[in-house]
């Protein structure tokens, strides 16, 4: 058996409602990470996601590289998005129970890394339960102690762009890769994963319904999608 928690970054987008409908149709739970600017741009779509049962975590207001920010600027990015998300939950009429965080680009803030983890603890951000993850690198890199939500497998589907050679086939290769250089092999029996995926209209323009193609393939391979549980 292969277990996975699906995370979908960068909502909201034009295709957010279609992704939400697809997930609900398949019974795939997901944890979404919202960028404040994107929520403001596609507000109704973000409201839709919450009303249809999705959790929206904080993915910063403007998606910067946190290692390029001062500690104060980093906190401001997070807090500005907290205000957007508070209003969003209120407008959606949904209670905000969990407040997970994901760093844009997985950039944990460079020299501010420890200070930001301290900040998350202090402010009561929620850690996605990860004691089911047994890969060596998870502990070696201290990911088991961090509050923010990292991942064990990255589809890299956001590399499918008009000016790139990266295609649908390359995503499939990553899914099938039994010995990846980074992260853990997705289709290895007995694995437990946190999957990194995105709600990007640019990807939809290149591969229409990409989420359906890649996630249906995982279902076909017997991947069990678990609901996110928080500490
Ligand atoms: Zn992102």
PDB file of N, CA and C in Angstrom, residues 63-168:
ATOM      1  N   UNK A  63       4.375  35.347  -2.457  1.00  0.00           N
ATOM      2  CA  UNK A  63       5.206  34.239  -2.937  1.00  0.00           C
ATOM      3  C   UNK A  63       6.674  34.623  -3.163  1.00  0.00           C
ATOM      4  N   UNK A  64       7.315  35.249  -2.182  1.00  0.00           N
ATOM      5  CA  UNK A  64       8.731  35.596  -2.339  1.00  0.00           C
ATOM      6  C   UNK A  64       9.651  34.440  -1.928  1.00  0.00           C
ATOM      7  N   UNK A  65      10.947  34.604  -2.218  1.00  0.00           N
ATOM      8  CA  UNK A  65      11.952  33.706  -1.659  1.00  0.00           C
ATOM      9  C   UNK A  65      12.257  34.198  -0.242  1.00  0.00           C
ATOM     10  N   UNK A  66      11.931  33.410   0.759  1.00  0.00           N
ATOM     11  CA  UNK A  66      12.055  33.883   2.139  1.00  0.00           C
ATOM     12  C   UNK A  66      13.509  34.106   2.566  1.00  0.00           C
ATOM     13  N   UNK A  67      14.452  33.437   1.920  1.00  0.00           N
ATOM     14  CA  UNK A  67      15.853  33.659   2.307  1.00  0.00           C
ATOM     15  C   UNK A  67      16.348  35.030   1.856  1.00  0.00           C
ATOM     16  N   UNK A  68      15.577  35.685   0.994  1.00  0.00           N
ATOM     17  CA  UNK A  68      15.962  37.025   0.540  1.00  0.00           C
ATOM     18  C   UNK A  68      15.283  38.122   1.365  1.00  0.00           C
ATOM     19  N   UNK A  69      14.529  37.720   2.386  1.00  0.00           N
ATOM     20  CA  UNK A  69      13.795  38.692   3.207  1.00  0.00           C
ATOM     21  C   UNK A  69      14.438  38.844   4.576  1.00  0.00           C
ATOM     22  N   UNK A  70      14.279  40.031   5.171  1.00  0.00           N
ATOM     23  CA  UNK A  70      14.632  40.180   6.574  1.00  0.00           C
ATOM     24  C   UNK A  70      13.573  39.430   7.387  1.00  0.00           C
ATOM     25  N   UNK A  71      13.875  39.183   8.653  1.00  0.00           N
ATOM     26  CA  UNK A  71      12.913  38.469   9.491  1.00  0.00           C
ATOM     27  C   UNK A  71      11.597  39.243   9.578  1.00  0.00           C
ATOM     28  N   UNK A  72      11.687  40.548   9.708  1.00  0.00           N
ATOM     29  CA  UNK A  72      10.471  41.366   9.797  1.00  0.00           C
ATOM     30  C   UNK A  72       9.656  41.308   8.508  1.00  0.00           C
ATOM     31  N   UNK A  73      10.353  41.371   7.381  1.00  0.00           N
ATOM     32  CA  UNK A  73       9.651  41.311   6.094  1.00  0.00           C
ATOM     33  C   UNK A  73       9.004  39.937   5.899  1.00  0.00           C
ATOM     34  N   UNK A  74       9.691  38.895   6.375  1.00  0.00           N
ATOM     35  CA  UNK A  74       9.144  37.540   6.275  1.00  0.00           C
ATOM     36  C   UNK A  74       7.863  37.418   7.096  1.00  0.00           C
ATOM     37  N   UNK A  75       7.908  37.938   8.315  1.00  0.00           N
ATOM     38  CA  UNK A  75       6.717  37.885   9.178  1.00  0.00           C
ATOM     39  C   UNK A  75       5.582  38.699   8.559  1.00  0.00           C
ATOM     40  N   UNK A  76       5.931  39.836   7.950  1.00  0.00           N
ATOM     41  CA  UNK A  76       4.904  40.688   7.333  1.00  0.00           C
ATOM     42  C   UNK A  76       4.210  39.963   6.176  1.00  0.00           C
ATOM     43  N   UNK A  77       4.990  39.202   5.398  1.00  0.00           N
ATOM     44  CA  UNK A  77       4.429  38.407   4.293  1.00  0.00           C
ATOM     45  C   UNK A  77       3.404  37.401   4.814  1.00  0.00           C
ATOM     46  N   UNK A  78       3.757  36.779   5.924  1.00  0.00           N
ATOM     47  CA  UNK A  78       2.890  35.755   6.505  1.00  0.00           C
ATOM     48  C   UNK A  78       1.643  36.412   7.099  1.00  0.00           C
ATOM     49  N   UNK A  79       1.852  37.495   7.820  1.00  0.00           N
ATOM     50  CA  UNK A  79       0.731  38.138   8.518  1.00  0.00           C
ATOM     51  C   UNK A  79      -0.242  38.819   7.569  1.00  0.00           C
ATOM     52  N   UNK A  80       0.294  39.372   6.479  1.00  0.00           N
ATOM     53  CA  UNK A  80      -0.595  39.990   5.489  1.00  0.00           C
ATOM     54  C   UNK A  80      -1.528  38.928   4.897  1.00  0.00           C
ATOM     55  N   UNK A  81      -0.983  37.744   4.677  1.00  0.00           N
ATOM     56  CA  UNK A  81      -1.814  36.661   4.145  1.00  0.00           C
ATOM     57  C   UNK A  81      -2.762  36.110   5.208  1.00  0.00           C
ATOM     58  N   UNK A  82      -2.342  36.147   6.475  1.00  0.00           N
ATOM     59  CA  UNK A  82      -3.253  35.730   7.547  1.00  0.00           C
ATOM     60  C   UNK A  82      -4.537  36.569   7.513  1.00  0.00           C
ATOM     61  N   UNK A  83      -4.389  37.868   7.277  1.00  0.00           N
ATOM     62  CA  UNK A  83      -5.564  38.752   7.218  1.00  0.00           C
ATOM     63  C   UNK A  83      -6.463  38.383   6.038  1.00  0.00           C
ATOM     64  N   UNK A  84      -5.827  38.085   4.896  1.00  0.00           N
ATOM     65  CA  UNK A  84      -6.599  37.683   3.708  1.00  0.00           C
ATOM     66  C   UNK A  84      -7.371  36.398   4.010  1.00  0.00           C
ATOM     67  N   UNK A  85      -6.692  35.447   4.662  1.00  0.00           N
ATOM     68  CA  UNK A  85      -7.323  34.149   4.919  1.00  0.00           C
ATOM     69  C   UNK A  85      -8.415  34.243   5.986  1.00  0.00           C
ATOM     70  N   UNK A  86      -8.196  35.090   6.988  1.00  0.00           N
ATOM     71  CA  UNK A  86      -9.237  35.294   8.012  1.00  0.00           C
ATOM     72  C   UNK A  86     -10.524  35.797   7.365  1.00  0.00           C
ATOM     73  N   UNK A  87     -10.371  36.786   6.481  1.00  0.00           N
ATOM     74  CA  UNK A  87     -11.527  37.368   5.789  1.00  0.00           C
ATOM     75  C   UNK A  87     -12.164  36.332   4.858  1.00  0.00           C
ATOM     76  N   UNK A  88     -11.311  35.582   4.180  1.00  0.00           N
ATOM     77  CA  UNK A  88     -11.806  34.563   3.242  1.00  0.00           C
ATOM     78  C   UNK A  88     -12.682  33.533   3.957  1.00  0.00           C
ATOM     79  N   UNK A  89     -12.182  33.017   5.074  1.00  0.00           N
ATOM     80  CA  UNK A  89     -12.943  32.009   5.829  1.00  0.00           C
ATOM     81  C   UNK A  89     -14.263  32.600   6.317  1.00  0.00           C
ATOM     82  N   UNK A  90     -14.188  33.827   6.767  1.00  0.00           N
ATOM     83  CA  UNK A  90     -15.385  34.505   7.263  1.00  0.00           C
ATOM     84  C   UNK A  90     -16.419  34.648   6.145  1.00  0.00           C
ATOM     85  N   UNK A  91     -15.973  35.146   4.999  1.00  0.00           N
ATOM     86  CA  UNK A  91     -16.873  35.345   3.859  1.00  0.00           C
ATOM     87  C   UNK A  91     -17.434  34.024   3.338  1.00  0.00           C
ATOM     88  N   UNK A  92     -16.642  32.962   3.471  1.00  0.00           N
ATOM     89  CA  UNK A  92     -17.108  31.646   3.017  1.00  0.00           C
ATOM     90  C   UNK A  92     -18.068  31.021   4.028  1.00  0.00           C
ATOM     91  N   UNK A  93     -18.082  31.574   5.248  1.00  0.00           N
ATOM     92  CA  UNK A  93     -18.936  31.018   6.290  1.00  0.00           C
ATOM     93  C   UNK A  93     -18.405  29.690   6.800  1.00  0.00           C
ATOM     94  N   UNK A  94     -17.091  29.538   6.745  1.00  0.00           N
ATOM     95  CA  UNK A  94     -16.455  28.293   7.188  1.00  0.00           C
ATOM     96  C   UNK A  94     -15.543  28.604   8.367  1.00  0.00           C
ATOM     97  N   UNK A  95     -15.596  27.766   9.390  1.00  0.00           N
ATOM     98  CA  UNK A  95     -14.741  27.978  10.554  1.00  0.00           C
ATOM     99  C   UNK A  95     -13.293  27.629  10.207  1.00  0.00           C
ATOM    100  N   UNK A  96     -12.383  28.499  10.600  1.00  0.00           N
ATOM    101  CA  UNK A  96     -10.969  28.240  10.316  1.00  0.00           C
ATOM    102  C   UNK A  96     -10.356  27.490  11.494  1.00  0.00           C
ATOM    103  N   UNK A  97     -10.181  26.203  11.331  1.00  0.00           N
ATOM    104  CA  UNK A  97      -9.699  25.375  12.437  1.00  0.00           C
ATOM    105  C   UNK A  97      -8.180  25.225  12.396  1.00  0.00           C
ATOM    106  N   UNK A  98      -7.641  25.025  11.194  1.00  0.00           N
ATOM    107  CA  UNK A  98      -6.205  24.745  11.058  1.00  0.00           C
ATOM    108  C   UNK A  98      -5.488  25.840  10.287  1.00  0.00           C
ATOM    109  N   UNK A  99      -4.282  26.137  10.738  1.00  0.00           N
ATOM    110  CA  UNK A  99      -3.454  27.156  10.091  1.00  0.00           C
ATOM    111  C   UNK A  99      -2.062  26.599   9.780  1.00  0.00           C
ATOM    112  N   UNK A 100      -1.990  25.734   8.777  1.00  0.00           N
ATOM    113  CA  UNK A 100      -0.662  25.269   8.351  1.00  0.00           C
ATOM    114  C   UNK A 100       0.010  26.316   7.470  1.00  0.00           C
ATOM    115  N   UNK A 101       1.310  26.199   7.304  1.00  0.00           N
ATOM    116  CA  UNK A 101       2.067  27.136   6.464  1.00  0.00           C
ATOM    117  C   UNK A 101       2.989  26.367   5.534  1.00  0.00           C
ATOM    118  N   UNK A 102       3.127  26.872   4.318  1.00  0.00           N
ATOM    119  CA  UNK A 102       4.156  26.335   3.417  1.00  0.00           C
ATOM    120  C   UNK A 102       4.962  27.484   2.834  1.00  0.00           C
ATOM    121  N   UNK A 103       6.283  27.316   2.849  1.00  0.00           N
ATOM    122  CA  UNK A 103       7.169  28.318   2.255  1.00  0.00           C
ATOM    123  C   UNK A 103       7.117  28.238   0.732  1.00  0.00           C
ATOM    124  N   UNK A 104       7.000  29.397   0.050  1.00  0.00           N
ATOM    125  CA  UNK A 104       7.132  29.404  -1.403  1.00  0.00           C
ATOM    126  C   UNK A 104       8.485  28.821  -1.794  1.00  0.00           C
ATOM    127  N   UNK A 105       8.519  28.004  -2.833  1.00  0.00           N
ATOM    128  CA  UNK A 105       9.737  27.348  -3.334  1.00  0.00           C
ATOM    129  C   UNK A 105      10.373  26.433  -2.278  1.00  0.00           C
ATOM    130  N   UNK A 106       9.683  26.158  -1.176  1.00  0.00           N
ATOM    131  CA  UNK A 106      10.296  25.369  -0.104  1.00  0.00           C
ATOM    132  C   UNK A 106      11.494  26.067   0.507  1.00  0.00           C
ATOM    133  N   UNK A 107      11.582  27.376   0.308  1.00  0.00           N
ATOM    134  CA  UNK A 107      12.702  28.184   0.825  1.00  0.00           C
ATOM    135  C   UNK A 107      12.383  28.578   2.264  1.00  0.00           C
ATOM    136  N   UNK A 108      13.095  27.908   3.208  1.00  0.00           N
ATOM    137  CA  UNK A 108      12.745  28.039   4.619  1.00  0.00           C
ATOM    138  C   UNK A 108      13.326  29.263   5.312  1.00  0.00           C
ATOM    139  N   UNK A 109      13.866  30.185   4.522  1.00  0.00           N
ATOM    140  CA  UNK A 109      14.265  31.460   5.116  1.00  0.00           C
ATOM    141  C   UNK A 109      15.733  31.630   5.415  1.00  0.00           C
ATOM    142  N   UNK A 110      16.558  30.703   4.945  1.00  0.00           N
ATOM    143  CA  UNK A 110      18.008  30.853   5.109  1.00  0.00           C
ATOM    144  C   UNK A 110      18.404  31.062   6.553  1.00  0.00           C
ATOM    145  N   UNK A 111      19.055  32.180   6.827  1.00  0.00           N
ATOM    146  CA  UNK A 111      19.546  32.402   8.195  1.00  0.00           C
ATOM    147  C   UNK A 111      18.418  32.677   9.194  1.00  0.00           C
ATOM    148  N   UNK A 112      17.224  32.929   8.688  1.00  0.00           N
ATOM    149  CA  UNK A 112      16.075  33.136   9.583  1.00  0.00           C
ATOM    150  C   UNK A 112      15.283  31.851   9.845  1.00  0.00           C
ATOM    151  N   UNK A 113      15.822  30.731   9.374  1.00  0.00           N
ATOM    152  CA  UNK A 113      15.062  29.481   9.484  1.00  0.00           C
ATOM    153  C   UNK A 113      14.605  29.185  10.915  1.00  0.00           C
ATOM    154  N   UNK A 114      15.532  29.198  11.852  1.00  0.00           N
ATOM    155  CA  UNK A 114      15.187  28.862  13.236  1.00  0.00           C
ATOM    156  C   UNK A 114      14.216  29.886  13.823  1.00  0.00           C
ATOM    157  N   UNK A 115      14.461  31.155  13.523  1.00  0.00           N
ATOM    158  CA  UNK A 115      13.597  32.212  14.058  1.00  0.00           C
ATOM    159  C   UNK A 115      12.168  32.077  13.517  1.00  0.00           C
ATOM    160  N   UNK A 116      12.044  31.678  12.264  1.00  0.00           N
ATOM    161  CA  UNK A 116      10.706  31.532  11.683  1.00  0.00           C
ATOM    162  C   UNK A 116       9.977  30.327  12.271  1.00  0.00           C
ATOM    163  N   UNK A 117      10.716  29.247  12.542  1.00  0.00           N
ATOM    164  CA  UNK A 117      10.076  28.086  13.186  1.00  0.00           C
ATOM    165  C   UNK A 117       9.589  28.470  14.586  1.00  0.00           C
ATOM    166  N   UNK A 118      10.396  29.242  15.259  1.00  0.00           N
ATOM    167  CA  UNK A 118      10.014  29.729  16.590  1.00  0.00           C
ATOM    168  C   UNK A 118       8.735  30.576  16.486  1.00  0.00           C
ATOM    169  N   UNK A 119       8.710  31.423  15.470  1.00  0.00           N
ATOM    170  CA  UNK A 119       7.550  32.287  15.219  1.00  0.00           C
ATOM    171  C   UNK A 119       6.280  31.446  14.965  1.00  0.00           C
ATOM    172  N   UNK A 120       6.407  30.395  14.153  1.00  0.00           N
ATOM    173  CA  UNK A 120       5.246  29.532  13.872  1.00  0.00           C
ATOM    174  C   UNK A 120       4.710  28.910  15.161  1.00  0.00           C
ATOM    175  N   UNK A 121       5.630  28.457  16.019  1.00  0.00           N
ATOM    176  CA  UNK A 121       5.222  27.837  17.293  1.00  0.00           C
ATOM    177  C   UNK A 121       4.506  28.852  18.167  1.00  0.00           C
ATOM    178  N   UNK A 122       5.114  30.001  18.241  1.00  0.00           N
ATOM    179  CA  UNK A 122       4.589  31.078  19.084  1.00  0.00           C
ATOM    180  C   UNK A 122       3.183  31.493  18.647  1.00  0.00           C
ATOM    181  N   UNK A 123       2.977  31.539  17.317  1.00  0.00           N
ATOM    182  CA  UNK A 123       1.705  32.010  16.759  1.00  0.00           C
ATOM    183  C   UNK A 123       0.677  30.895  16.596  1.00  0.00           C
ATOM    184  N   UNK A 124       1.049  29.675  16.989  1.00  0.00           N
ATOM    185  CA  UNK A 124       0.078  28.579  16.950  1.00  0.00           C
ATOM    186  C   UNK A 124      -0.230  28.032  15.573  1.00  0.00           C
ATOM    187  N   UNK A 125       0.730  28.118  14.647  1.00  0.00           N
ATOM    188  CA  UNK A 125       0.522  27.469  13.350  1.00  0.00           C
ATOM    189  C   UNK A 125       0.519  25.955  13.548  1.00  0.00           C
ATOM    190  N   UNK A 126      -0.183  25.257  12.657  1.00  0.00           N
ATOM    191  CA  UNK A 126      -0.340  23.807  12.812  1.00  0.00           C
ATOM    192  C   UNK A 126       0.635  23.026  11.941  1.00  0.00           C
ATOM    193  N   UNK A 127       1.160  21.994  12.537  1.00  0.00           N
ATOM    194  CA  UNK A 127       2.067  21.097  11.806  1.00  0.00           C
ATOM    195  C   UNK A 127       1.266  19.921  11.255  1.00  0.00           C
ATOM    196  N   UNK A 128       1.463  19.657   9.980  1.00  0.00           N
ATOM    197  CA  UNK A 128       0.838  18.477   9.383  1.00  0.00           C
ATOM    198  C   UNK A 128       1.492  17.243  10.005  1.00  0.00           C
ATOM    199  N   UNK A 129       0.660  16.328  10.482  1.00  0.00           N
ATOM    200  CA  UNK A 129       1.190  15.129  11.126  1.00  0.00           C
ATOM    201  C   UNK A 129       2.094  14.381  10.141  1.00  0.00           C
ATOM    202  N   UNK A 130       3.295  14.034  10.592  1.00  0.00           N
ATOM    203  CA  UNK A 130       4.260  13.434   9.666  1.00  0.00           C
ATOM    204  C   UNK A 130       4.980  12.215  10.248  1.00  0.00           C
ATOM    205  N   UNK A 131       4.468  11.661  11.360  1.00  0.00           N
ATOM    206  CA  UNK A 131       5.191  10.522  11.951  1.00  0.00           C
ATOM    207  C   UNK A 131       5.017   9.237  11.138  1.00  0.00           C
ATOM    208  N   UNK A 132       4.206   9.296  10.087  1.00  0.00           N
ATOM    209  CA  UNK A 132       4.077   8.147   9.181  1.00  0.00           C
ATOM    210  C   UNK A 132       5.195   8.125   8.136  1.00  0.00           C
ATOM    211  N   UNK A 133       5.936   9.237   8.052  1.00  0.00           N
ATOM    212  CA  UNK A 133       7.003   9.349   7.046  1.00  0.00           C
ATOM    213  C   UNK A 133       8.296   8.774   7.608  1.00  0.00           C
ATOM    214  N   UNK A 134       8.828   7.778   6.905  1.00  0.00           N
ATOM    215  CA  UNK A 134       9.978   7.056   7.456  1.00  0.00           C
ATOM    216  C   UNK A 134      11.263   7.246   6.643  1.00  0.00           C
ATOM    217  N   UNK A 135      11.224   8.097   5.621  1.00  0.00           N
ATOM    218  CA  UNK A 135      12.417   8.300   4.786  1.00  0.00           C
ATOM    219  C   UNK A 135      13.523   8.982   5.590  1.00  0.00           C
ATOM    220  N   UNK A 136      14.752   8.509   5.387  1.00  0.00           N
ATOM    221  CA  UNK A 136      15.891   9.025   6.134  1.00  0.00           C
ATOM    222  C   UNK A 136      16.050  10.530   6.027  1.00  0.00           C
ATOM    223  N   UNK A 137      15.901  11.066   4.827  1.00  0.00           N
ATOM    224  CA  UNK A 137      16.164  12.499   4.625  1.00  0.00           C
ATOM    225  C   UNK A 137      15.209  13.369   5.437  1.00  0.00           C
ATOM    226  N   UNK A 138      14.044  12.841   5.775  1.00  0.00           N
ATOM    227  CA  UNK A 138      13.053  13.643   6.494  1.00  0.00           C
ATOM    228  C   UNK A 138      13.605  14.080   7.857  1.00  0.00           C
ATOM    229  N   UNK A 139      14.256  13.121   8.532  1.00  0.00           N
ATOM    230  CA  UNK A 139      14.850  13.431   9.845  1.00  0.00           C
ATOM    231  C   UNK A 139      16.200  14.101   9.693  1.00  0.00           C
ATOM    232  N   UNK A 140      16.981  13.625   8.711  1.00  0.00           N
ATOM    233  CA  UNK A 140      18.320  14.203   8.508  1.00  0.00           C
ATOM    234  C   UNK A 140      18.249  15.700   8.241  1.00  0.00           C
ATOM    235  N   UNK A 141      17.226  16.128   7.532  1.00  0.00           N
ATOM    236  CA  UNK A 141      17.092  17.548   7.205  1.00  0.00           C
ATOM    237  C   UNK A 141      16.255  18.324   8.237  1.00  0.00           C
ATOM    238  N   UNK A 142      15.891  17.632   9.302  1.00  0.00           N
ATOM    239  CA  UNK A 142      15.140  18.292  10.370  1.00  0.00           C
ATOM    240  C   UNK A 142      13.694  18.603  10.009  1.00  0.00           C
ATOM    241  N   UNK A 143      13.202  17.985   8.927  1.00  0.00           N
ATOM    242  CA  UNK A 143      11.838  18.283   8.468  1.00  0.00           C
ATOM    243  C   UNK A 143      10.794  17.771   9.453  1.00  0.00           C
ATOM    244  N   UNK A 144      11.187  16.765  10.247  1.00  0.00           N
ATOM    245  CA  UNK A 144      10.266  16.216  11.246  1.00  0.00           C
ATOM    246  C   UNK A 144      10.034  17.196  12.397  1.00  0.00           C
ATOM    247  N   UNK A 145      10.970  18.132  12.560  1.00  0.00           N
ATOM    248  CA  UNK A 145      10.821  19.083  13.667  1.00  0.00           C
ATOM    249  C   UNK A 145      10.212  20.416  13.212  1.00  0.00           C
ATOM    250  N   UNK A 146      10.266  20.681  11.920  1.00  0.00           N
ATOM    251  CA  UNK A 146       9.748  21.958  11.411  1.00  0.00           C
ATOM    252  C   UNK A 146       8.219  22.003  11.434  1.00  0.00           C
ATOM    253  N   UNK A 147       7.698  23.188  11.660  1.00  0.00           N
ATOM    254  CA  UNK A 147       6.249  23.371  11.710  1.00  0.00           C
ATOM    255  C   UNK A 147       5.657  23.504  10.304  1.00  0.00           C
ATOM    256  N   UNK A 148       6.409  24.124   9.403  1.00  0.00           N
ATOM    257  CA  UNK A 148       5.885  24.319   8.047  1.00  0.00           C
ATOM    258  C   UNK A 148       5.752  22.973   7.326  1.00  0.00           C
ATOM    259  N   UNK A 149       4.937  22.971   6.288  1.00  0.00           N
ATOM    260  CA  UNK A 149       4.622  21.734   5.572  1.00  0.00           C
ATOM    261  C   UNK A 149       5.554  21.565   4.377  1.00  0.00           C
ATOM    262  N   UNK A 150       6.481  20.640   4.481  1.00  0.00           N
ATOM    263  CA  UNK A 150       7.353  20.339   3.349  1.00  0.00           C
ATOM    264  C   UNK A 150       6.738  19.158   2.579  1.00  0.00           C
ATOM    265  N   UNK A 151       7.469  18.507   1.698  1.00  0.00           N
ATOM    266  CA  UNK A 151       6.907  17.426   0.897  1.00  0.00           C
ATOM    267  C   UNK A 151       7.958  16.335   0.711  1.00  0.00           C
ATOM    268  N   UNK A 152       7.474  15.151   0.340  1.00  0.00           N
ATOM    269  CA  UNK A 152       8.395  14.042   0.052  1.00  0.00           C
ATOM    270  C   UNK A 152       8.487  13.790  -1.444  1.00  0.00           C
ATOM    271  N   UNK A 153       7.492  14.303  -2.198  1.00  0.00           N
ATOM    272  CA  UNK A 153       7.494  14.102  -3.652  1.00  0.00           C
ATOM    273  C   UNK A 153       6.921  15.321  -4.355  1.00  0.00           C
ATOM    274  N   UNK A 154       7.666  15.770  -5.367  1.00  0.00           N
ATOM    275  CA  UNK A 154       7.303  16.957  -6.141  1.00  0.00           C
ATOM    276  C   UNK A 154       7.015  16.519  -7.575  1.00  0.00           C
ATOM    277  N   UNK A 155       5.787  16.692  -8.037  1.00  0.00           N
ATOM    278  CA  UNK A 155       5.443  16.313  -9.424  1.00  0.00           C
ATOM    279  C   UNK A 155       6.241  17.131 -10.449  1.00  0.00           C
ATOM    280  N   UNK A 156       6.596  18.372 -10.070  1.00  0.00           N
ATOM    281  CA  UNK A 156       7.294  19.297 -10.998  1.00  0.00           C
ATOM    282  C   UNK A 156       6.452  19.647 -12.221  1.00  0.00           C
ATOM    283  N   UNK A 157       5.146  19.457 -12.127  1.00  0.00           N
ATOM    284  CA  UNK A 157       4.287  19.729 -13.296  1.00  0.00           C
ATOM    285  C   UNK A 157       4.282  21.211 -13.662  1.00  0.00           C
ATOM    286  N   UNK A 158       4.725  22.076 -12.735  1.00  0.00           N
ATOM    287  CA  UNK A 158       4.792  23.521 -12.997  1.00  0.00           C
ATOM    288  C   UNK A 158       5.927  23.863 -13.968  1.00  0.00           C
ATOM    289  N   UNK A 159       6.764  22.868 -14.299  1.00  0.00           N
ATOM    290  CA  UNK A 159       7.821  23.102 -15.293  1.00  0.00           C
ATOM    291  C   UNK A 159       7.302  22.968 -16.728  1.00  0.00           C
ATOM    292  N   UNK A 160       6.067  22.482 -16.873  1.00  0.00           N
ATOM    293  CA  UNK A 160       5.498  22.358 -18.223  1.00  0.00           C
ATOM    294  C   UNK A 160       5.055  23.742 -18.677  1.00  0.00           C
ATOM    295  N   UNK A 161       5.892  24.365 -19.482  1.00  0.00           N
ATOM    296  CA  UNK A 161       5.622  25.732 -19.939  1.00  0.00           C
ATOM    297  C   UNK A 161       6.005  25.864 -21.405  1.00  0.00           C
ATOM    298  N   UNK A 162       5.473  26.873 -22.099  1.00  0.00           N
ATOM    299  CA  UNK A 162       5.769  26.996 -23.533  1.00  0.00           C
ATOM    300  C   UNK A 162       7.258  27.068 -23.854  1.00  0.00           C
ATOM    301  N   UNK A 163       8.040  27.674 -22.942  1.00  0.00           N
ATOM    302  CA  UNK A 163       9.463  27.863 -23.227  1.00  0.00           C
ATOM    303  C   UNK A 163      10.335  26.768 -22.611  1.00  0.00           C
ATOM    304  N   UNK A 164       9.718  25.648 -22.218  1.00  0.00           N
ATOM    305  CA  UNK A 164      10.466  24.589 -21.543  1.00  0.00           C
ATOM    306  C   UNK A 164      10.323  23.268 -22.287  1.00  0.00           C
ATOM    307  N   UNK A 165      11.349  22.403 -22.148  1.00  0.00           N
ATOM    308  CA  UNK A 165      11.296  21.079 -22.788  1.00  0.00           C
ATOM    309  C   UNK A 165      10.581  20.070 -21.901  1.00  0.00           C
ATOM    310  N   UNK A 166      10.269  20.488 -20.704  1.00  0.00           N
ATOM    311  CA  UNK A 166       9.649  19.584 -19.727  1.00  0.00           C
ATOM    312  C   UNK A 166       8.190  19.322 -20.122  1.00  0.00           C
ATOM    313  N   UNK A 167       7.831  18.065 -20.250  1.00  0.00           N
ATOM    314  CA  UNK A 167       6.481  17.733 -20.724  1.00  0.00           C
ATOM    315  C   UNK A 167       5.775  16.794 -19.746  1.00  0.00           C
ATOM    316  N   UNK A 168       4.532  16.471 -20.124  1.00  0.00           N
ATOM    317  CA  UNK A 168       3.725  15.507 -19.391  1.00  0.00           C
ATOM    318  C   UNK A 168       4.500  14.205 -19.169  1.00  0.00           C
TER     319      UNK A 168
END
